[in-house]
Tab-separated table of C-alpha atoms and ligand atoms in Angstrom:
chain	number	residue	atom	x	y	z
M	1	MET	CA	-132.168	-117.899	-141.808
M	2	VAL	CA	-129.896	-116.123	-139.353
M	3	SER	CA	-126.664	-118.011	-138.761
M	4	ARG	CA	-126.103	-118.884	-135.120
M	5	LYS	CA	-123.050	-120.087	-133.283
M	6	TRP	CA	-123.520	-122.364	-130.314
M	7	LEU	CA	-120.825	-121.702	-127.780
M	8	ALA	CA	-120.470	-122.863	-124.180
M	9	ASN	CA	-124.015	-123.487	-122.965
M	10	ASP	CA	-125.755	-120.475	-124.390
M	11	MET	CA	-126.870	-119.259	-127.788
M	12	MET	CA	-124.259	-116.920	-129.169
M	13	TYR	CA	-124.105	-114.968	-132.386
M	14	GLN	CA	-121.644	-114.006	-135.059
M	15	ILE	CA	-121.579	-110.204	-134.882
M	16	ALA	CA	-119.826	-107.530	-136.943
M	17	VAL	CA	-119.176	-104.055	-135.523
M	18	VAL	CA	-118.335	-101.227	-137.907
M	19	GLY	CA	-116.247	-98.431	-136.382
M	20	THR	CA	-113.747	-98.850	-133.557
M	21	GLY	CA	-114.402	-95.554	-131.754
M	22	TYR	CA	-115.909	-95.245	-128.275
M	23	VAL	CA	-119.283	-96.643	-129.274
M	24	GLY	CA	-118.121	-99.440	-131.582
M	25	LEU	CA	-115.082	-100.750	-129.758
M	26	VAL	CA	-116.640	-100.707	-126.304
M	27	ALA	CA	-119.743	-102.506	-127.601
M	28	ALA	CA	-117.525	-105.035	-129.399
M	29	VAL	CA	-115.382	-105.965	-126.394
M	30	CYS	CA	-118.490	-106.244	-124.217
M	31	PHE	CA	-120.276	-108.466	-126.743
M	32	ALA	CA	-117.172	-110.672	-126.825
M	33	GLU	CA	-116.999	-110.652	-123.036
M	34	ILE	CA	-120.496	-112.113	-122.724
M	35	GLY	CA	-119.664	-114.790	-125.307
M	36	HIS	CA	-120.561	-113.596	-128.813
M	37	HIS	CA	-118.099	-113.899	-131.691
M	38	VAL	CA	-117.280	-110.362	-132.800
M	39	THR	CA	-115.412	-108.997	-135.803
M	40	CYS	CA	-114.618	-105.280	-135.813
M	41	LEU	CA	-114.234	-103.430	-139.087
M	42	ASP	CA	-112.570	-100.058	-139.529
M	43	VAL	CA	-111.035	-98.195	-142.472
M	44	ASP	CA	-108.169	-97.044	-140.246
M	45	GLY	CA	-105.524	-99.769	-140.653
M	46	ASP	CA	-103.318	-98.365	-137.865
M	47	LYS	CA	-106.174	-98.535	-135.378
M	48	ILE	CA	-107.023	-102.088	-136.452
M	49	ASN	CA	-103.383	-103.163	-136.053
M	50	LEU	CA	-103.214	-101.626	-132.589
M	51	CYS	CA	-106.390	-103.468	-131.555
M	52	LYS	CA	-105.110	-106.725	-133.053
M	53	SER	CA	-102.001	-106.446	-130.907
M	54	GLY	CA	-104.168	-105.953	-127.822
M	55	ILE	CA	-103.640	-102.209	-127.423
M	56	ALA	CA	-106.720	-100.019	-127.009
M	57	PRO	CA	-106.472	-97.023	-129.385
M	58	PHE	CA	-107.850	-94.653	-126.730
M	59	PHE	CA	-107.868	-94.454	-122.952
M	60	GLU	CA	-110.894	-95.943	-121.250
M	61	PRO	CA	-110.855	-97.756	-117.887
M	62	GLY	CA	-111.281	-101.538	-118.292
M	63	LEU	CA	-111.164	-101.471	-122.090
M	64	GLN	CA	-107.615	-102.762	-122.445
M	65	GLU	CA	-108.353	-105.730	-120.207
M	66	LEU	CA	-111.505	-106.785	-122.067
M	67	LEU	CA	-109.775	-106.291	-125.402
M	68	ALA	CA	-106.935	-108.580	-124.358
M	69	ARG	CA	-109.338	-111.183	-123.003
M	70	GLY	CA	-111.502	-111.165	-126.139
M	71	LEU	CA	-108.426	-111.720	-128.323
M	72	GLU	CA	-107.015	-114.391	-126.042
M	73	GLN	CA	-110.276	-116.327	-125.941
M	74	GLY	CA	-110.634	-116.153	-129.717
M	75	ARG	CA	-113.924	-114.285	-129.639
M	76	LEU	CA	-112.716	-110.911	-130.897
M	77	PHE	CA	-111.293	-110.184	-134.350
M	78	PHE	CA	-110.219	-107.026	-136.160
M	79	THR	CA	-110.053	-106.364	-139.855
M	80	THR	CA	-110.147	-103.743	-142.581
M	81	ASP	CA	-111.598	-106.325	-144.963
M	82	VAL	CA	-115.320	-105.888	-145.535
M	83	ASN	CA	-115.869	-109.470	-146.685
M	84	GLN	CA	-114.129	-110.940	-143.676
M	85	ALA	CA	-116.136	-108.754	-141.316
M	86	TYR	CA	-119.554	-109.445	-142.817
M	87	ARG	CA	-119.100	-113.154	-143.569
M	88	ASP	CA	-121.772	-115.110	-141.618
M	89	ALA	CA	-122.679	-112.097	-139.487
M	90	ALA	CA	-126.189	-112.401	-138.084
M	91	ALA	CA	-126.038	-108.826	-136.881
M	92	ILE	CA	-123.996	-105.832	-138.023
M	93	PHE	CA	-123.737	-102.968	-135.540
M	94	ILE	CA	-122.858	-99.551	-136.961
M	95	GLY	CA	-120.894	-97.328	-134.570
M	96	VAL	CA	-119.373	-94.742	-136.901
M	97	GLY	CA	-119.276	-91.009	-136.193
M	98	THR	CA	-122.079	-88.555	-136.947
M	99	PRO	CA	-120.190	-85.270	-136.504
M	100	GLU	CA	-121.809	-81.885	-136.260
M	101	GLN	CA	-122.070	-79.814	-139.436
M	102	PRO	CA	-121.761	-76.008	-139.429
M	103	ASP	CA	-125.572	-75.605	-139.328
M	104	GLY	CA	-125.878	-77.920	-136.258
M	105	SER	CA	-127.228	-80.922	-138.188
M	106	ALA	CA	-125.594	-84.366	-137.991
M	107	ASP	CA	-123.326	-85.483	-140.841
M	108	LEU	CA	-124.650	-88.891	-141.922
M	109	SER	CA	-122.214	-89.543	-144.760
M	110	SER	CA	-120.293	-92.266	-142.877
M	111	ILE	CA	-123.538	-94.076	-142.010
M	112	ALA	CA	-124.639	-93.940	-145.655
M	113	LYS	CA	-121.279	-95.285	-146.807
M	114	VAL	CA	-121.471	-98.250	-144.427
M	115	ALA	CA	-125.126	-98.942	-145.351
M	116	ARG	CA	-124.227	-99.131	-149.017
M	117	GLN	CA	-121.206	-101.304	-148.297
M	118	ILE	CA	-123.421	-103.706	-146.331
M	119	ALA	CA	-126.022	-103.830	-149.109
M	120	GLU	CA	-123.383	-104.609	-151.714
M	121	ASN	CA	-121.396	-107.182	-149.758
M	122	VAL	CA	-123.568	-109.133	-147.341
M	123	LYS	CA	-124.554	-112.564	-148.628
M	124	GLN	CA	-126.831	-113.835	-145.831
M	125	ASP	CA	-129.933	-112.602	-143.988
M	126	CYS	CA	-128.888	-110.164	-141.315
M	127	LEU	CA	-129.994	-107.355	-139.060
M	128	VAL	CA	-128.215	-104.004	-139.353
M	129	ILE	CA	-128.252	-102.126	-136.063
M	130	VAL	CA	-127.528	-98.412	-135.915
M	131	LYS	CA	-125.777	-97.593	-132.638
M	132	SER	CA	-124.506	-94.199	-133.732
M	133	THR	CA	-126.591	-91.233	-132.604
M	134	VAL	CA	-128.749	-90.331	-135.604
M	135	PRO	CA	-131.668	-87.955	-136.149
M	136	VAL	CA	-135.194	-89.335	-135.971
M	137	GLY	CA	-136.101	-91.020	-139.247
M	138	THR	CA	-132.545	-92.011	-140.184
M	139	ASN	CA	-133.116	-95.733	-139.615
M	140	ASP	CA	-136.003	-95.682	-142.100
M	141	LYS	CA	-133.722	-94.042	-144.649
M	142	VAL	CA	-130.875	-96.471	-143.953
M	143	GLU	CA	-133.219	-99.399	-144.537
M	144	GLN	CA	-134.464	-97.899	-147.800
M	145	PHE	CA	-130.884	-97.183	-148.869
M	146	VAL	CA	-129.855	-100.780	-148.165
M	147	ARG	CA	-132.811	-102.023	-150.229
M	148	ASP	CA	-131.904	-99.678	-153.088
M	149	PHE	CA	-128.378	-101.089	-153.298
M	150	LYS	CA	-129.051	-104.728	-152.428
M	151	LYS	CA	-128.348	-107.115	-155.297
M	152	ASN	CA	-129.786	-110.414	-154.070
M	153	GLY	CA	-132.933	-111.698	-152.373
M	154	ILE	CA	-131.559	-111.822	-148.865
M	155	ARG	CA	-133.369	-110.236	-145.935
M	156	ILE	CA	-131.707	-107.182	-144.422
M	157	GLU	CA	-133.579	-105.128	-141.853
M	158	VAL	CA	-132.481	-102.131	-139.865
M	159	ALA	CA	-132.897	-101.574	-136.124
M	160	SER	CA	-132.032	-98.735	-133.768
M	161	ASN	CA	-130.048	-99.393	-130.611
M	162	PRO	CA	-128.826	-96.096	-129.158
M	163	GLU	CA	-125.842	-96.080	-126.849
M	164	PHE	CA	-125.932	-94.510	-123.387
M	165	LEU	CA	-122.348	-95.046	-122.233
M	166	ALA	CA	-120.372	-92.129	-120.823
M	167	GLN	CA	-116.660	-91.745	-121.506
M	168	GLY	CA	-114.521	-92.684	-118.531
M	169	SER	CA	-117.028	-95.346	-117.445
M	170	ALA	CA	-117.903	-96.785	-120.854
M	171	VAL	CA	-117.235	-100.447	-120.090
M	172	HIS	CA	-119.142	-100.321	-116.819
M	173	ASP	CA	-121.996	-98.382	-118.474
M	174	THR	CA	-122.285	-101.090	-121.126
M	175	LEU	CA	-122.035	-104.193	-118.968
M	176	GLN	CA	-124.221	-102.666	-116.262
M	177	ALA	CA	-126.403	-100.365	-118.334
M	178	ALA	CA	-129.532	-98.947	-116.684
M	179	ARG	CA	-131.455	-100.094	-119.765
M	180	ILE	CA	-131.002	-101.243	-123.326
M	181	VAL	CA	-133.198	-99.456	-125.830
M	182	ILE	CA	-134.076	-101.285	-129.016
M	183	GLY	CA	-136.141	-99.850	-131.838
M	184	THR	CA	-137.384	-102.339	-134.399
M	185	SER	CA	-140.012	-102.581	-137.096
M	186	SER	CA	-140.626	-106.340	-137.134
M	187	ARG	CA	-140.981	-109.217	-134.725
M	188	TRP	CA	-137.974	-110.898	-136.382
M	189	ALA	CA	-135.696	-107.932	-135.665
M	190	GLU	CA	-137.030	-107.498	-132.122
M	191	ASP	CA	-136.513	-111.183	-131.278
M	192	LEU	CA	-132.998	-111.260	-132.705
M	193	LEU	CA	-131.833	-108.124	-130.921
M	194	THR	CA	-133.452	-109.211	-127.661
M	195	ASP	CA	-131.667	-112.537	-127.996
M	196	ILE	CA	-128.281	-110.888	-128.578
M	197	TYR	CA	-128.702	-108.786	-125.434
M	198	LYS	CA	-130.190	-111.568	-123.294
M	199	PRO	CA	-126.842	-112.646	-121.740
M	200	PHE	CA	-126.345	-109.131	-120.310
M	201	GLY	CA	-129.380	-109.678	-118.041
M	202	LEU	CA	-130.408	-106.015	-118.265
M	203	PRO	CA	-133.828	-104.356	-118.712
M	204	ILE	CA	-134.733	-104.021	-122.382
M	205	VAL	CA	-137.012	-101.213	-123.580
M	206	SER	CA	-138.442	-102.251	-126.922
M	207	VAL	CA	-140.036	-99.452	-128.963
M	208	SER	CA	-140.407	-98.263	-132.562
M	209	ARG	CA	-137.283	-97.197	-134.442
M	210	ARG	CA	-138.259	-93.526	-134.390
M	211	SER	CA	-138.959	-93.568	-130.664
M	212	ALA	CA	-135.589	-95.238	-130.025
M	213	GLU	CA	-133.826	-92.550	-132.050
M	214	MET	CA	-135.713	-89.865	-130.124
M	215	ILE	CA	-134.957	-91.441	-126.720
M	216	LYS	CA	-131.242	-90.916	-127.322
M	217	TYR	CA	-131.541	-87.220	-128.202
M	218	ALA	CA	-134.153	-86.562	-125.527
M	219	ALA	CA	-132.034	-88.244	-122.832
M	220	ASN	CA	-128.816	-86.416	-123.735
M	221	SER	CA	-130.553	-83.070	-124.120
M	222	PHE	CA	-132.311	-83.554	-120.791
M	223	LEU	CA	-128.967	-84.166	-119.065
M	224	ALA	CA	-127.458	-81.135	-120.829
M	225	LEU	CA	-130.452	-79.101	-119.708
M	226	LYS	CA	-129.999	-80.302	-116.142
M	227	ILE	CA	-126.378	-79.082	-116.191
M	228	SER	CA	-127.247	-75.742	-117.800
M	229	TYR	CA	-130.060	-75.287	-115.302
M	230	MET	CA	-127.644	-75.828	-112.412
M	231	ASN	CA	-125.179	-73.417	-114.002
M	232	ASP	CA	-127.925	-70.817	-114.377
M	233	ILE	CA	-128.951	-71.287	-110.731
M	234	ALA	CA	-125.273	-71.178	-109.687
M	235	ASN	CA	-124.860	-67.792	-111.366
M	236	LEU	CA	-127.946	-66.545	-109.524
M	237	CYS	CA	-126.604	-68.015	-106.262
M	238	GLU	CA	-123.574	-65.760	-106.588
M	239	LEU	CA	-125.786	-62.703	-106.860
M	240	VAL	CA	-127.912	-63.572	-103.817
M	241	ASP	CA	-125.099	-65.113	-101.740
M	242	ALA	CA	-126.463	-68.683	-101.706
M	243	ASP	CA	-124.290	-71.756	-102.288
M	244	ILE	CA	-124.881	-74.022	-105.291
M	245	LEU	CA	-123.289	-77.026	-103.562
M	246	ASP	CA	-125.824	-76.797	-100.743
M	247	VAL	CA	-128.629	-76.097	-103.189
M	248	ALA	CA	-127.692	-79.168	-105.293
M	249	LYS	CA	-127.470	-81.292	-102.157
M	250	GLY	CA	-130.879	-80.161	-101.000
M	251	MET	CA	-132.369	-80.887	-104.412
M	252	SER	CA	-130.705	-84.264	-104.812
M	253	TYR	CA	-132.684	-85.993	-102.051
M	254	ASP	CA	-135.800	-85.687	-104.197
M	255	ASP	CA	-135.699	-88.761	-106.372
M	256	ARG	CA	-137.893	-87.022	-108.940
M	257	ILE	CA	-134.833	-84.800	-109.510
M	258	GLY	CA	-132.084	-87.327	-108.822
M	259	ALA	CA	-128.563	-86.769	-107.532
M	260	LYS	CA	-126.600	-87.068	-110.779
M	261	HIS	CA	-125.543	-84.404	-113.290
M	262	LEU	CA	-126.299	-81.628	-110.812
M	263	ASN	CA	-122.758	-80.247	-110.664
M	264	ALA	CA	-122.479	-76.627	-111.683
M	265	GLY	CA	-119.191	-75.718	-113.338
M	266	ILE	CA	-117.661	-74.467	-116.514
M	267	GLY	CA	-120.268	-75.969	-118.844
M	268	TYR	CA	-120.651	-79.309	-120.531
M	269	GLY	CA	-118.264	-80.464	-123.259
M	270	GLY	CA	-117.436	-83.730	-124.996
M	271	SER	CA	-118.493	-85.284	-128.243
M	272	CYS	CA	-122.131	-85.768	-127.258
M	273	PHE	CA	-124.059	-83.077	-125.354
M	274	PRO	CA	-122.908	-80.100	-127.468
M	275	LYS	CA	-123.510	-81.975	-130.729
M	276	ASP	CA	-126.750	-83.709	-129.758
M	277	THR	CA	-128.461	-80.641	-128.295
M	278	LYS	CA	-127.716	-78.718	-131.490
M	279	ALA	CA	-128.889	-81.604	-133.679
M	280	LEU	CA	-132.171	-81.856	-131.741
M	281	GLU	CA	-132.735	-78.133	-132.022
M	282	PHE	CA	-132.002	-78.382	-135.758
M	283	LEU	CA	-134.473	-81.253	-136.131
M	284	ALA	CA	-137.162	-79.235	-134.360
M	285	LYS	CA	-136.456	-76.218	-136.565
M	286	GLN	CA	-136.728	-78.406	-139.667
M	287	HIS	CA	-140.217	-79.327	-138.527
M	288	GLY	CA	-141.157	-75.725	-137.808
M	289	TYR	CA	-140.916	-76.116	-134.050
M	290	ASN	CA	-139.019	-73.853	-131.682
M	291	LEU	CA	-137.507	-76.159	-129.012
M	292	ARG	CA	-137.059	-73.389	-126.443
M	293	THR	CA	-135.829	-75.479	-123.522
M	294	VAL	CA	-132.968	-77.098	-125.428
M	295	LYS	CA	-132.086	-73.795	-127.048
M	296	ALA	CA	-131.796	-72.285	-123.559
M	297	ALA	CA	-129.474	-75.114	-122.479
M	298	ILE	CA	-127.227	-74.395	-125.466
M	299	ASP	CA	-127.184	-70.635	-124.794
M	300	VAL	CA	-126.398	-71.019	-121.086
M	301	ASN	CA	-123.607	-73.477	-121.880
M	302	ARG	CA	-121.969	-71.186	-124.418
M	303	ASP	CA	-121.773	-68.382	-121.837
M	304	GLN	CA	-120.737	-70.682	-119.000
M	305	LYS	CA	-117.631	-71.851	-120.833
M	306	THR	CA	-116.022	-68.415	-120.508
M	307	ILE	CA	-117.243	-67.607	-117.022
M	308	LEU	CA	-113.779	-67.971	-115.461
M	309	ILE	CA	-112.289	-65.585	-118.000
M	310	ARG	CA	-114.967	-63.019	-117.104
M	311	LYS	CA	-114.210	-63.468	-113.414
M	312	ALA	CA	-110.464	-63.182	-114.048
M	313	SER	CA	-110.887	-60.156	-116.311
M	314	SER	CA	-112.631	-58.220	-113.583
M	315	ARG	CA	-109.762	-59.015	-111.200
M	316	LEU	CA	-106.732	-58.587	-113.525
M	317	ILE	CA	-105.795	-55.610	-115.659
M	318	THR	CA	-104.220	-57.854	-118.357
M	319	PHE	CA	-103.235	-61.446	-119.128
M	320	SER	CA	-100.340	-60.322	-121.280
M	321	GLY	CA	-97.010	-61.540	-119.932
M	322	LEU	CA	-98.654	-63.363	-117.016
M	323	LYS	CA	-97.716	-66.917	-116.203
M	324	ILE	CA	-100.974	-68.867	-116.079
M	325	ALA	CA	-101.361	-72.439	-114.801
M	326	ALA	CA	-104.031	-74.396	-116.709
M	327	LEU	CA	-105.063	-77.552	-114.857
M	328	GLY	CA	-107.047	-80.146	-116.820
M	329	LEU	CA	-107.428	-80.206	-120.594
M	330	THR	CA	-109.973	-82.971	-121.223
M	331	PHE	CA	-113.739	-82.352	-121.214
M	332	LYS	CA	-114.030	-84.421	-118.041
M	333	PRO	CA	-111.821	-86.766	-115.976
M	334	GLY	CA	-111.239	-90.399	-116.960
M	335	THR	CA	-110.760	-89.743	-120.661
M	336	ASP	CA	-108.063	-88.418	-123.003
M	337	ASP	CA	-110.737	-86.738	-125.138
M	338	PHE	CA	-110.697	-82.952	-125.172
M	339	ARG	CA	-113.462	-82.364	-127.722
M	340	GLU	CA	-115.481	-79.249	-126.830
M	341	SER	CA	-113.616	-79.001	-123.521
M	342	ALA	CA	-113.688	-75.695	-121.660
M	343	ALA	CA	-109.880	-75.723	-121.806
M	344	ILE	CA	-109.959	-75.095	-125.571
M	345	ASP	CA	-111.926	-71.830	-125.428
M	346	ASN	CA	-110.145	-70.576	-122.342
M	347	ILE	CA	-106.594	-71.427	-123.385
M	348	SER	CA	-107.128	-70.044	-126.846
M	349	PHE	CA	-108.345	-66.760	-125.290
M	350	LEU	CA	-105.384	-66.641	-122.885
M	351	LEU	CA	-102.897	-67.237	-125.712
M	352	HIS	CA	-104.576	-64.576	-127.829
M	353	GLU	CA	-104.189	-62.149	-124.918
M	354	GLY	CA	-100.466	-62.904	-124.605
M	355	ALA	CA	-100.374	-65.195	-121.560
M	356	GLU	CA	-97.578	-67.690	-120.833
M	357	VAL	CA	-99.661	-70.824	-120.272
M	358	PHE	CA	-98.300	-73.840	-118.369
M	359	ALA	CA	-100.721	-76.696	-118.952
M	360	TYR	CA	-101.166	-79.995	-117.140
M	361	ASP	CA	-103.369	-83.001	-117.754
M	362	PRO	CA	-102.655	-86.579	-116.575
M	363	VAL	CA	-103.640	-88.220	-119.887
M	364	GLY	CA	-105.007	-85.614	-122.286
M	365	THR	CA	-101.803	-83.743	-123.174
M	366	PRO	CA	-100.776	-85.697	-126.323
M	367	ASN	CA	-104.218	-85.137	-127.878
M	368	PHE	CA	-104.436	-81.501	-126.800
M	369	GLN	CA	-100.982	-80.843	-128.228
M	370	LYS	CA	-102.297	-81.709	-131.673
M	371	LEU	CA	-104.477	-78.594	-131.445
M	372	PHE	CA	-102.031	-76.414	-129.518
M	373	PRO	CA	-98.459	-77.660	-130.104
M	374	GLN	CA	-95.980	-76.568	-127.468
M	375	GLY	CA	-94.584	-73.096	-128.209
M	376	ARG	CA	-95.845	-69.749	-129.439
M	377	HIS	CA	-99.461	-69.094	-130.404
M	378	GLU	CA	-100.572	-65.637	-131.389
M	379	ALA	CA	-99.277	-63.313	-128.656
M	380	GLY	CA	-98.817	-66.071	-126.087
M	381	ASN	CA	-96.958	-69.283	-125.410
M	382	ILE	CA	-97.925	-72.736	-124.166
M	383	THR	CA	-95.719	-75.219	-122.296
M	384	TYR	CA	-96.866	-78.664	-121.163
M	385	VAL	CA	-95.772	-80.074	-117.815
M	386	THR	CA	-96.071	-83.610	-116.502
M	387	GLN	CA	-96.605	-82.775	-112.820
M	388	PRO	CA	-99.524	-80.588	-111.747
M	389	ARG	CA	-97.435	-78.688	-109.225
M	390	ASP	CA	-94.911	-77.750	-111.933
M	391	ALA	CA	-97.632	-75.729	-113.662
M	392	LEU	CA	-98.121	-73.707	-110.476
M	393	LYS	CA	-94.501	-72.675	-109.959
M	394	ASN	CA	-94.302	-68.849	-110.024
M	395	ALA	CA	-97.723	-68.587	-111.686
M	396	HIS	CA	-99.666	-65.332	-111.462
M	397	ALA	CA	-103.005	-67.132	-111.743
M	398	CYS	CA	-104.330	-70.662	-111.990
M	399	PHE	CA	-107.368	-71.955	-113.882
M	400	ILE	CA	-108.930	-75.341	-113.082
M	401	PHE	CA	-110.822	-76.810	-116.037
M	402	THR	CA	-111.121	-80.542	-115.202
M	403	GLU	CA	-111.617	-82.249	-111.841
M	404	TRP	CA	-108.948	-84.962	-112.209
M	405	GLN	CA	-107.981	-86.679	-108.948
M	406	GLN	CA	-104.358	-85.521	-109.410
M	407	ILE	CA	-105.614	-81.925	-109.495
M	408	LYS	CA	-107.927	-82.418	-106.522
M	409	GLU	CA	-104.912	-83.582	-104.515
M	410	ILE	CA	-103.165	-80.200	-104.778
M	411	THR	CA	-103.543	-78.582	-101.357
M	412	PRO	CA	-104.335	-74.948	-100.553
M	413	GLN	CA	-100.809	-74.733	-99.114
M	414	ASP	CA	-99.365	-75.891	-102.457
M	415	TYR	CA	-101.139	-73.040	-104.231
M	416	ARG	CA	-99.924	-70.613	-101.580
M	417	GLN	CA	-96.315	-71.775	-101.633
M	418	LEU	CA	-95.747	-72.505	-105.310
M	419	MET	CA	-97.507	-69.609	-107.009
M	420	HIS	CA	-96.082	-66.124	-107.434
M	421	THR	CA	-99.556	-64.745	-106.732
M	422	PRO	CA	-101.911	-67.293	-105.147
M	423	LEU	CA	-104.954	-66.543	-107.300
M	424	VAL	CA	-107.127	-69.495	-108.326
M	425	PHE	CA	-110.156	-69.654	-110.657
M	426	ASP	CA	-111.822	-73.021	-110.176
M	427	GLY	CA	-114.299	-74.097	-112.859
M	428	ARG	CA	-115.151	-77.347	-111.064
M	429	ASN	CA	-115.702	-76.321	-107.439
M	430	ILE	CA	-113.136	-78.811	-106.150
M	431	LEU	CA	-111.645	-76.761	-103.328
M	432	SER	CA	-112.932	-75.620	-99.956
M	433	ILE	CA	-113.500	-71.857	-99.766
M	434	LYS	CA	-112.700	-71.959	-96.051
M	435	GLU	CA	-109.413	-73.872	-96.509
M	436	MET	CA	-108.333	-71.635	-99.366
M	437	ALA	CA	-109.030	-68.532	-97.275
M	438	LYS	CA	-107.128	-70.064	-94.352
M	439	ALA	CA	-104.112	-70.634	-96.628
M	440	GLN	CA	-104.483	-67.047	-97.890
M	441	VAL	CA	-105.212	-68.056	-101.445
M	442	GLU	CA	-107.525	-65.745	-103.379
M	443	TYR	CA	-110.110	-68.166	-104.704
M	444	TYR	CA	-112.982	-67.842	-107.160
M	445	SER	CA	-115.327	-70.712	-107.997
M	446	ILE	CA	-118.820	-71.188	-109.434
M	447	GLY	CA	-122.001	-70.228	-107.599
M	448	ARG	CA	-120.732	-70.488	-104.062
M	449	GLN	CA	-121.223	-68.416	-100.946
M	450	ARG	CA	-118.419	-65.934	-100.492
M	451	LYS	CA	-117.660	-66.985	-96.916
M	452	GLY	CA	-117.761	-70.748	-97.596
N	1	UGA	C1	-122.853	-88.361	-122.234
N	1	UGA	C2	-123.986	-89.083	-121.478
N	1	UGA	O1	-123.777	-88.943	-120.064
N	1	UGA	C3	-124.068	-90.560	-121.863
N	1	UGA	O2	-125.193	-91.161	-121.241
N	1	UGA	C4	-124.202	-90.668	-123.382
N	1	UGA	O3	-124.257	-92.019	-123.818
N	1	UGA	C5	-123.013	-89.986	-124.041
N	1	UGA	O4	-123.004	-88.599	-123.651
N	1	UGA	C6	-123.138	-90.139	-125.538
N	1	UGA	O5	-124.107	-89.638	-126.100
N	1	UGA	O6	-122.341	-90.851	-126.138
N	1	UGA	P1	-120.231	-88.113	-121.832
N	1	UGA	O7	-120.284	-87.027	-122.840
N	1	UGA	O8	-119.166	-89.149	-121.937
N	1	UGA	O9	-121.626	-88.926	-121.795
N	1	UGA	O10	-120.017	-87.467	-120.400
N	1	UGA	P2	-120.845	-86.900	-119.175
N	1	UGA	O11	-120.326	-87.531	-117.957
N	1	UGA	O12	-122.310	-86.925	-119.353
N	1	UGA	O13	-120.331	-85.382	-119.158
N	1	UGA	C7	-120.530	-84.505	-120.249
N	1	UGA	C8	-120.095	-83.110	-119.867
N	1	UGA	O14	-120.930	-82.555	-118.866
N	1	UGA	C9	-118.667	-83.044	-119.302
N	1	UGA	O15	-118.001	-81.925	-119.829
N	1	UGA	C10	-118.883	-82.872	-117.803
N	1	UGA	O16	-117.841	-82.204	-117.156
N	1	UGA	C11	-120.156	-82.057	-117.778
N	1	UGA	N1	-120.935	-82.243	-116.534
N	1	UGA	C12	-121.429	-83.459	-116.199
N	1	UGA	C13	-121.157	-81.147	-115.699
N	1	UGA	O17	-120.717	-80.017	-115.983
N	1	UGA	N2	-121.905	-81.337	-114.558
N	1	UGA	C14	-122.418	-82.543	-114.216
N	1	UGA	O18	-123.081	-82.638	-113.169
N	1	UGA	C15	-122.157	-83.636	-115.056
């Protein structure tokens, strides 16, 4: 029998969450917030200690507050001890990483490690729920793996519960999710998972495990495709003198298309779209299928990431010795994560070409510095500044990579007055062409009409 805890006036569960990254930690604090008892397990002792002391190990709006409340109310616990985490757990959620391998496939070694650990340590019936993004068929394998290593007669089943949160709005996306997808292979698992999610009061889509796994990849790849499609159209807009902002607006009123993820720019980054599109393409290839649409999204995105450099190269004779302002280092605003951000490719090119880069980001600098420490790199140099306008002082060109509010607040006059040469390449379309022209700033953006 599944062990249940009766708290307040509702039925609450003892839950373990493995992995305190974006997926695991956000799920954990939200489960605690709605009343479950949650123990988080991670191999990283420093991260666990930080969480125990109420400090979120990464920046995410609302996370700190829920973490503190969960600890204060005695519903949230952190440990590196497997036995403590799994003791009495009715459900164990796995939220460990599935990084991309060189061939595009997902690395499932962390999942396998956790599955084996569960099989060897759990002493009561429980449901293991895979939240990490995993290729179709992985849940079947995890369940088999658990059975192979299980020593006693307890019942352990595996369910799929993909995560749809976006970084920067992760807490909101969890507490107010559009839907919760659960993939189960028995009535017992379906009932238990439905019960755990009941207090959220959100729509639950209950399907097979394989369909749940596919929903995650199909949804992310569709969104990536939407962005690449808009980038493709934006590039065509430039050639025919149409404006992508107007085009997107005109499209957005059609609710079959929808208004979200229609922003053309410098390509999608982050830890999800680039990895998941490649993993889906790899899965298709493994099954002898050529997934042409997703492949096209990947190709367009690769080219889009360097579009500003191509624009700048046709305007400038060299980057060598030029002072370049780089605004925004993270893959999007609201996060300190810079994985697969456009800033990486562009800054690394600029440094290779001998530019003096002055970089600004409101929260992403400490992480970005791990990849590009302040100082010399190849022929160039990078300096980090704490105020966006400091990056602009005497700059010969400015690149905008992320649409942070602090960067949006820089006025056309600021560019005009602070820069040596007011020349701006905007990868996020955050400025008005008309206002920039009025301030006599030479301005290049993505897919917009030349006259604005
Ligand atoms: C994405 C999905 O939006 C989530 O639903 C999903 O759960 C998550 O991946 C995941 O699989 O974990 P995330 O990567 O945090 O979330 O961020 P998004 O807001 O989707 O943005 C991804 C990238 O696309 C960013 O680089 C962003 O700048 C870019 N983007 C987004 C555009 O270029 N244009 C748009 O219109 C929207």
